[in-house]
Short mmCIF file of C-alpha atoms in Angstrom, two decimals:
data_model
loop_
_atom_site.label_atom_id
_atom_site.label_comp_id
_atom_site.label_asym_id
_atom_site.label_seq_id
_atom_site.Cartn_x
_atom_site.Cartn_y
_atom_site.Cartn_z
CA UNK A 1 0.00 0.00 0.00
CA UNK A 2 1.42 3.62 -1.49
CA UNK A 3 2.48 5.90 1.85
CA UNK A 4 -0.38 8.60 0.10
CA UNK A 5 -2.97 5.91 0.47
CA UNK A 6 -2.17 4.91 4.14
CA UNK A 7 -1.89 8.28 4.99
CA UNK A 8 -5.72 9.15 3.76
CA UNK A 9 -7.03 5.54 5.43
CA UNK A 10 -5.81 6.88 8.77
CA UNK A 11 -6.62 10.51 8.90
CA UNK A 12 -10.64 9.33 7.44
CA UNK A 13 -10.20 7.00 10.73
CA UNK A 14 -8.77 9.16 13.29
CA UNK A 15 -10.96 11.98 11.74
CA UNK A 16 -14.27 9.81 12.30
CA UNK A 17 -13.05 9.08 15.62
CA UNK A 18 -12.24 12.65 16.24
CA UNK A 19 -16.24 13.89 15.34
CA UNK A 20 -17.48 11.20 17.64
CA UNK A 21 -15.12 12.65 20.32
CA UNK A 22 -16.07 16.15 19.72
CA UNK A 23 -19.86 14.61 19.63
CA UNK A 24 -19.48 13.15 22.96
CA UNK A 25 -17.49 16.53 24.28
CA UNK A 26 -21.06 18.45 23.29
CA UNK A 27 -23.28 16.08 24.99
CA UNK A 28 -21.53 15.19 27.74
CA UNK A 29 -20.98 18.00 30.87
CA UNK A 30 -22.15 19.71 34.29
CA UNK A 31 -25.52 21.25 33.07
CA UNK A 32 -28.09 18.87 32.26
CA UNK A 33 -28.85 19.17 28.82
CA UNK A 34 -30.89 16.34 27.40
CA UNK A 35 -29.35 15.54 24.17
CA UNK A 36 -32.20 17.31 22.06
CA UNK A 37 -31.72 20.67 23.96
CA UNK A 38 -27.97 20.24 22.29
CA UNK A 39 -29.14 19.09 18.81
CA UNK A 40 -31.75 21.63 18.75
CA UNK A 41 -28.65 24.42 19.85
CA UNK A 42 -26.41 23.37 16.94
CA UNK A 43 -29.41 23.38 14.10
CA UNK A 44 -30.14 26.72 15.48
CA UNK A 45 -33.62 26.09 16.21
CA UNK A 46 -33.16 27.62 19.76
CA UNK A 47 -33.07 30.80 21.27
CA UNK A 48 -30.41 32.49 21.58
CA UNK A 49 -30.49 33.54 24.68
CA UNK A 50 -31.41 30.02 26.08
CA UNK A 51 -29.56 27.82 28.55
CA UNK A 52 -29.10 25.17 25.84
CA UNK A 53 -27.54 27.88 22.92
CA UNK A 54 -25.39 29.45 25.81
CA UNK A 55 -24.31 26.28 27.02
CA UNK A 56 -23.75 24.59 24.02
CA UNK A 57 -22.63 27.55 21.25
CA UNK A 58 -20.68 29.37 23.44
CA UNK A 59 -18.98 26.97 26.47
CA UNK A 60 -19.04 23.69 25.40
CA UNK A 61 -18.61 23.98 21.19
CA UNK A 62 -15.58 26.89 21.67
CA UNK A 63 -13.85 24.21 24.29
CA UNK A 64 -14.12 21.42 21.95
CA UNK A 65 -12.10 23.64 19.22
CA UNK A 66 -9.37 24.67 21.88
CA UNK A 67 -9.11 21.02 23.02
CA UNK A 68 -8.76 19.94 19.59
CA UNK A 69 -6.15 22.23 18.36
CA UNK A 70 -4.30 22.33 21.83
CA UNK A 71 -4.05 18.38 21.35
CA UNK A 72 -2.74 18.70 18.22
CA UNK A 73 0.11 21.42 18.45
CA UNK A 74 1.29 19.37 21.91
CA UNK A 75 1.57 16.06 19.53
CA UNK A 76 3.07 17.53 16.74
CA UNK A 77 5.44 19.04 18.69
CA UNK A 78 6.52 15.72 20.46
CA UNK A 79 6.89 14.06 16.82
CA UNK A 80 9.18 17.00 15.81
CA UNK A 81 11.10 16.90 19.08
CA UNK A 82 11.46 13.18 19.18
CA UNK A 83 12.81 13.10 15.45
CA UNK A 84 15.35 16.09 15.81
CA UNK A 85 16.81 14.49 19.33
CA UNK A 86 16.38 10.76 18.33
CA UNK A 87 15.33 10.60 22.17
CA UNK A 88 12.12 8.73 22.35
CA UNK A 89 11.06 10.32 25.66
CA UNK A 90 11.70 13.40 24.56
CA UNK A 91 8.25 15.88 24.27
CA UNK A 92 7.81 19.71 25.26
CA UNK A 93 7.32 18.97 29.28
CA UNK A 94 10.25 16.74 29.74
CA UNK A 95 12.24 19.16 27.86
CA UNK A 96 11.22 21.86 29.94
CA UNK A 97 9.95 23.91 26.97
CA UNK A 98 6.54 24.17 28.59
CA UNK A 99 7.66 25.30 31.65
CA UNK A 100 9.97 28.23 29.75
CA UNK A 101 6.71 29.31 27.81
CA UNK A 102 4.91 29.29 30.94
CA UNK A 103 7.81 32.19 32.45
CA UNK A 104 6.80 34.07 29.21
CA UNK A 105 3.27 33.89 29.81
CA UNK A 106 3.52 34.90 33.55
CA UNK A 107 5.72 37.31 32.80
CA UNK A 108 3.73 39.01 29.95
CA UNK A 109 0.71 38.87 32.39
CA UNK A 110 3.16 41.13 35.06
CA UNK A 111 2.66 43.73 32.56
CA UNK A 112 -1.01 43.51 32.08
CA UNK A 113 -1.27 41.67 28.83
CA UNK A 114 -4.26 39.52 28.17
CA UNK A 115 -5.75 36.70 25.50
CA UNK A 116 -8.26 39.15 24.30
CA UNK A 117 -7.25 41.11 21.06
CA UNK A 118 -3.88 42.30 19.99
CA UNK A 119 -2.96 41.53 23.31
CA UNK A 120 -2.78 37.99 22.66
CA UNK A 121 -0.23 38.40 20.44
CA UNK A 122 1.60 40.06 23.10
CA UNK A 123 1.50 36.94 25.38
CA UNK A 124 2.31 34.30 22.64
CA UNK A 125 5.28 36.47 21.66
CA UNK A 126 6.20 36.00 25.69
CA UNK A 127 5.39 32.25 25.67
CA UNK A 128 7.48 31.74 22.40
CA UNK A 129 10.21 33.72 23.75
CA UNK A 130 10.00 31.63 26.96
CA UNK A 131 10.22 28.41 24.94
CA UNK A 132 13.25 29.71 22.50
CA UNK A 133 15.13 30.27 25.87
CA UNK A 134 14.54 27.05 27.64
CA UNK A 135 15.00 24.80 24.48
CA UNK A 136 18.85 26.47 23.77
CA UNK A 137 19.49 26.32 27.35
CA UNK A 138 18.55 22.36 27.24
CA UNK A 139 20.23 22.41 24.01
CA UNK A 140 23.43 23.97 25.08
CA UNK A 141 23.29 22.04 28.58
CA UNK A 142 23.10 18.93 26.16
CA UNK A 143 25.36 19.50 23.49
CA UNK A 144 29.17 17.97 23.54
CA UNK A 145 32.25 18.46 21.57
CA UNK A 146 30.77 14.79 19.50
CA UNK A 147 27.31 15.99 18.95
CA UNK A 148 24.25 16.13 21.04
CA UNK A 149 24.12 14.24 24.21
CA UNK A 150 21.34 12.30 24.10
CA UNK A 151 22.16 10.66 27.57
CA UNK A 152 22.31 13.92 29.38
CA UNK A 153 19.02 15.56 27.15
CA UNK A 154 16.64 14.22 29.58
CA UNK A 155 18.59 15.53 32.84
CA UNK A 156 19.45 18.86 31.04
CA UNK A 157 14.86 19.22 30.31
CA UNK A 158 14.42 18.68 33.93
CA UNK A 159 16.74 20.93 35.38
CA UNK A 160 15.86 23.52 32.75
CA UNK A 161 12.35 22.79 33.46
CA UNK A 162 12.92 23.19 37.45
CA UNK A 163 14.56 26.39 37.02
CA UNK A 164 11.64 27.92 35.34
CA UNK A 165 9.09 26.74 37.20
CA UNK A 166 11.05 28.10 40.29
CA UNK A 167 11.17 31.43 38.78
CA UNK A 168 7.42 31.17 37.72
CA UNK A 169 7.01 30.32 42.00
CA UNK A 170 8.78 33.68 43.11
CA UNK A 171 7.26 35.82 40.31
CA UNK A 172 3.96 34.59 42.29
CA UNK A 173 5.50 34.93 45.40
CA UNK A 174 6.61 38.92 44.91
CA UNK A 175 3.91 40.23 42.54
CA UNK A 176 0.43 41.53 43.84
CA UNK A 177 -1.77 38.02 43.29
CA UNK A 178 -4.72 40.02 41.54
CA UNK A 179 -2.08 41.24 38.67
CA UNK A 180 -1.75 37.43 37.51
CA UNK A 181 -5.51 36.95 36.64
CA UNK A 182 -5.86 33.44 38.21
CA UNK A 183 -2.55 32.00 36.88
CA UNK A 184 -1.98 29.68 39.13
CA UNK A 185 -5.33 27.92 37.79
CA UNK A 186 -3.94 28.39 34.25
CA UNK A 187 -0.73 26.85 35.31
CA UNK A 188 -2.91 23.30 35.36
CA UNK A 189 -3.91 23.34 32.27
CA UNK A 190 -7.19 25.59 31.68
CA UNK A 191 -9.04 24.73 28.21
CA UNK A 192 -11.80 27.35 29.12
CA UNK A 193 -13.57 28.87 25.81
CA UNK A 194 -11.57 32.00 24.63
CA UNK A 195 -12.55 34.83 22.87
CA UNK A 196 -13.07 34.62 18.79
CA UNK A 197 -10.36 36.33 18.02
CA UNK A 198 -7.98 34.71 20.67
CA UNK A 199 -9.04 31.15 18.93
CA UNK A 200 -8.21 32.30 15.54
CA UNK A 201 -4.60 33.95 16.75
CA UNK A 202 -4.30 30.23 17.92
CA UNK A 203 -5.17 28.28 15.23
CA UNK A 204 -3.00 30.94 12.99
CA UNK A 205 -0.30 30.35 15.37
CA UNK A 206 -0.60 25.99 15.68
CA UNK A 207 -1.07 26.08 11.49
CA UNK A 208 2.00 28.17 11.13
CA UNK A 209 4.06 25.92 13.28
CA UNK A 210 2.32 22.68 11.53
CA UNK A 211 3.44 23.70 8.42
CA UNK A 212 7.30 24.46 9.64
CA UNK A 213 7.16 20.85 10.82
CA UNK A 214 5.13 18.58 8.35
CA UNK A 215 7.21 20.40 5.17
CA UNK A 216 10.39 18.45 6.97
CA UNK A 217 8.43 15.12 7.40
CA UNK A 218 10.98 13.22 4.73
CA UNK A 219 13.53 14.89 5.92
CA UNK A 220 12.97 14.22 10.13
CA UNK A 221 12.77 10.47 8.99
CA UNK A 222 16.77 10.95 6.98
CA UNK A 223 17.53 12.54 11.16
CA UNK A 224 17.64 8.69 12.14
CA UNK A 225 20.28 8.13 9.98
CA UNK A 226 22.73 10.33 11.96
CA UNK A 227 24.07 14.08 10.23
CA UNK A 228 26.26 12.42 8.26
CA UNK A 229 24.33 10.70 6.32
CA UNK A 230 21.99 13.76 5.70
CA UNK A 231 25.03 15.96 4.50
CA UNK A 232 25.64 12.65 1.37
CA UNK A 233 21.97 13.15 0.65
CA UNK A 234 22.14 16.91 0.25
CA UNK A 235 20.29 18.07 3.26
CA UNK A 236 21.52 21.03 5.00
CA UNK A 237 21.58 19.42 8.69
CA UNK A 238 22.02 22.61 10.77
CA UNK A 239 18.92 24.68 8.46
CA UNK A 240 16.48 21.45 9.13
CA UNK A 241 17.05 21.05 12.86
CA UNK A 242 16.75 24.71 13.32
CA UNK A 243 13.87 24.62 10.81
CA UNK A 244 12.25 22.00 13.02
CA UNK A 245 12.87 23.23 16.67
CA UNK A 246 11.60 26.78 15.75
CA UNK A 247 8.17 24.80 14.59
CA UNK A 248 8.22 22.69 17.82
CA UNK A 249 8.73 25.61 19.85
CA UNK A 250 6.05 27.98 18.28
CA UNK A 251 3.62 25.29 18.75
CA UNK A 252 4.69 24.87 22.12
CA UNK A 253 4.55 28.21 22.83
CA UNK A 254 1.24 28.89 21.26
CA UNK A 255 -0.55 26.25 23.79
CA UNK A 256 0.85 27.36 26.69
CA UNK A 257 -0.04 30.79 26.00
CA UNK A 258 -3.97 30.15 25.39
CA UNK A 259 -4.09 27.37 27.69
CA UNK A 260 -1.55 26.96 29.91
CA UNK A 261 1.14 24.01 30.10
CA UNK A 262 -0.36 20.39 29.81
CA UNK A 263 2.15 17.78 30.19
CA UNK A 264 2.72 14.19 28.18
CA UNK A 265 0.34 14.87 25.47
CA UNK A 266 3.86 14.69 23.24
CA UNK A 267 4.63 11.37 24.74
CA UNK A 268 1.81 9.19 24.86
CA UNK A 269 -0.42 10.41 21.49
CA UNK A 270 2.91 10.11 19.32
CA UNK A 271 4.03 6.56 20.53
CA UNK A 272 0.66 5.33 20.44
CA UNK A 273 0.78 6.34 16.97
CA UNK A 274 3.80 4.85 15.98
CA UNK A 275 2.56 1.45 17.37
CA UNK A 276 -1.08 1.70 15.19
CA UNK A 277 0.69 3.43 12.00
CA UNK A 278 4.71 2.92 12.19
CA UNK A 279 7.14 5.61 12.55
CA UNK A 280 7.35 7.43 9.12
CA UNK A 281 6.66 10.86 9.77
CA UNK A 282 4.96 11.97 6.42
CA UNK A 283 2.20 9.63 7.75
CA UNK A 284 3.01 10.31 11.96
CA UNK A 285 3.29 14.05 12.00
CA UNK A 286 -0.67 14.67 10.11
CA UNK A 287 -1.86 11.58 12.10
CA UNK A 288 -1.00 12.91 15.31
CA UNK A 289 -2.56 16.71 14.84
CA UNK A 290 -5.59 14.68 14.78
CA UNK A 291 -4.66 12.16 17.24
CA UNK A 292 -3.95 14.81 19.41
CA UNK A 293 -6.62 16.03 19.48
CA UNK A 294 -8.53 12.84 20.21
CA UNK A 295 -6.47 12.20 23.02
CA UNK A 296 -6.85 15.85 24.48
CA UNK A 297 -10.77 15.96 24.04
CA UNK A 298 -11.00 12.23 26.21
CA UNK A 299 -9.03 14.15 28.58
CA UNK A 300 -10.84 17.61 29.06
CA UNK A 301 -14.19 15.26 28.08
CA UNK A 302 -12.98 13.62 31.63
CA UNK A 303 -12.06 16.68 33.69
CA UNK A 304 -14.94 18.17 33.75
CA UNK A 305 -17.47 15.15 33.95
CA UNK A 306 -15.47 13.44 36.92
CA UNK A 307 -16.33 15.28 40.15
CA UNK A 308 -18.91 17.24 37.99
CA UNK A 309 -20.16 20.07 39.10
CA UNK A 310 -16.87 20.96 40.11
CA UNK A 311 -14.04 20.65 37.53
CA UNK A 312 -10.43 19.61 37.34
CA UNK A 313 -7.80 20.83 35.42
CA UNK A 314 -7.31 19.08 32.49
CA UNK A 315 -3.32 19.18 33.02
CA UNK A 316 -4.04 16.76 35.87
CA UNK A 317 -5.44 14.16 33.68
CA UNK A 318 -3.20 14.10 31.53
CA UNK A 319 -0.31 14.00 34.26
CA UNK A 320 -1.86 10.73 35.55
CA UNK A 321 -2.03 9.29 32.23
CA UNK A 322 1.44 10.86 31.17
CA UNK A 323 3.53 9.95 34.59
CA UNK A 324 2.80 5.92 34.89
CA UNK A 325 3.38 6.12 30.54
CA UNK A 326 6.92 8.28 31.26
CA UNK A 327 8.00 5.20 33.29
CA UNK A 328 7.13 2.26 31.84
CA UNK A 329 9.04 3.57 28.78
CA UNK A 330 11.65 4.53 30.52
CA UNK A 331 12.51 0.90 32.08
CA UNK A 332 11.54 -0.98 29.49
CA UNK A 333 11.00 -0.47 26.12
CA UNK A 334 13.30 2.23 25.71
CA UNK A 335 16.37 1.55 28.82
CA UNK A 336 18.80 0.74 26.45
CA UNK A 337 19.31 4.16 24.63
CA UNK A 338 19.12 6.35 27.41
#
């Protein structure tokens, strides 16, 4: 079977999969809503002002789009970091990229900025900024006179990823709590709806880095074969990793500014992949913006059904999924490279 023809068999499946997902996402939540009331919200044969068109049109549908596309970017991003390390483990939390786009974010709320209008530009220039800095410090941590380290990448994400988080603690600890808008909520993972124009700014952003990463597909699969072997096929090594790690980042960056940091979507959705589909990344890199999403949407679908009315943080979910995941990879399948 061609790679084009796999590729279409298994975004039509994880795409079908997705709409029931997002299906389940509308019906499923806190306010009881028979699922009529919801059906009758999406045809448009309610009122507008109604429980059921507030409830479903403006919290539940806006969610399911931020869930989606937050899943998404966090997958994609693992796939790209993954290839360009050859680390399997490797994904924008363990890095410590998340927790540097987090410093942006905090910081960029110190001086007032917001996800509502131009503003949110503001704080995803802060969170991609944050990100650049923590994945060259990792890098640089990481990087020996023979190459890149792939024994000390790991160790090099955590500390980077300590060190920022730390910061994030006293910028908390010294600034006036009511300047930070509820961040430490937002520091869990927050997929609450965001304005229109916030949503497009995202999906902008998460399309932008998408494309920076998918373009590279053929060539992330020649970064298994070591540099040298991509210098005899022609492929500038330092533009491509460069090429790829800016895309990671931005779509890193991009989550963490709309919704906050949420951890191990990178690892699980992308290896989970790889088992279903194989690791070519023409086919892994599309598969898992969907997947991602999927995975994401389960999760959120989860957090706020659980101990409904009350709701947890998606992050949390995830982090219970992501930890017990982290470690069975890490002692088994995956011992012997690290």
């Amino acid at each position: 079977m061609s790679a084009a023809r796999r590729l279409t068999l298994a975004l039509a499946g994880l795409g079908a999969i997705l709409v029931m997902v997002a299906a389940l996402s509308l019906f499923v939540g806190s306010a009881a809503l028979s699922p009529g009331a919801v059906a009758r919200a999406l045809a448009g044969r309610a009122g507008a002002d109604s429980v059921e068109s507030i409830v479903t049109l403006h919290i539940r549908l806006p969610r399911v789009a931020v869930a989606a596309l937050a899943g998404g970017a966090l997958a994609v991003a693992g796939v790209a970091f993954q290839g360009l390390t050859r680390n399997p483990l490797a994904e924008p939390a363990v890095l410590g990229v998340s927790s540097g786009a987090a410093f942006g974010v905090v910081v960029a709320q110190i001086f007032g900025l917001g996800v509502s209008g131009l503003e949110a530009l503001g704080v995803a220039s802060f969170a991609f900024a944050g990100a650049l800095l923590a994945a060259a410090a990792v890098y640089l941590i990481a990087i020996v006179p023979g190459g890149l380290s792939i024994q000390t990448l790991l160790l090099a994400g955590v500390i980077v990823g300590i060190f920022f988080t730390s910061a994030i603690t006293v910028l908390i600890s010294v600034v006036d709590f009511n300047r930070l808008g509820g961040v430490v909520h937002w520091l869990l993972g927050n997929l609450a709806p965001i304005p229109p124009g916030a949503l497009g700014l995202f999906a902008i952003l998460s399309a932008l880095g998408f494309a920076l990463v998918v373009t590279h597909a053929r060539e992330l699969n020649l970064m298994a074969l070591g540099e040298e072997a991509l210098l005899q096929l022609g492929v500038a090594a330092d533009r491509l990793k460069l090429t790829i790690f800016l895309g990671a980042a931005l779509l890193t960056a991009s989550v963490v500014a709309f919704v906050g940091p949420i951890g191990f979507v990178g690892l699980i959705v992308p290896h989970v992949l790889r088992i279903l589909l194989g690791s070519d990344n023409r086919l892994l890199v599309p598969a898992a913006l969907v997947g991602g999403g999927i995975f994401l949407l389960l999760a959120d679908t989860l957090a706020r059904s659980i101990v409904a009315p009350a709701e947890l943080s998606v992050g949390v979910i995830t982090s219970f999924c992501g930890a017990p995941f982290f470690i069975y990879l890490l002692r088994t399948r995956y011992r012997a490279n690290l």
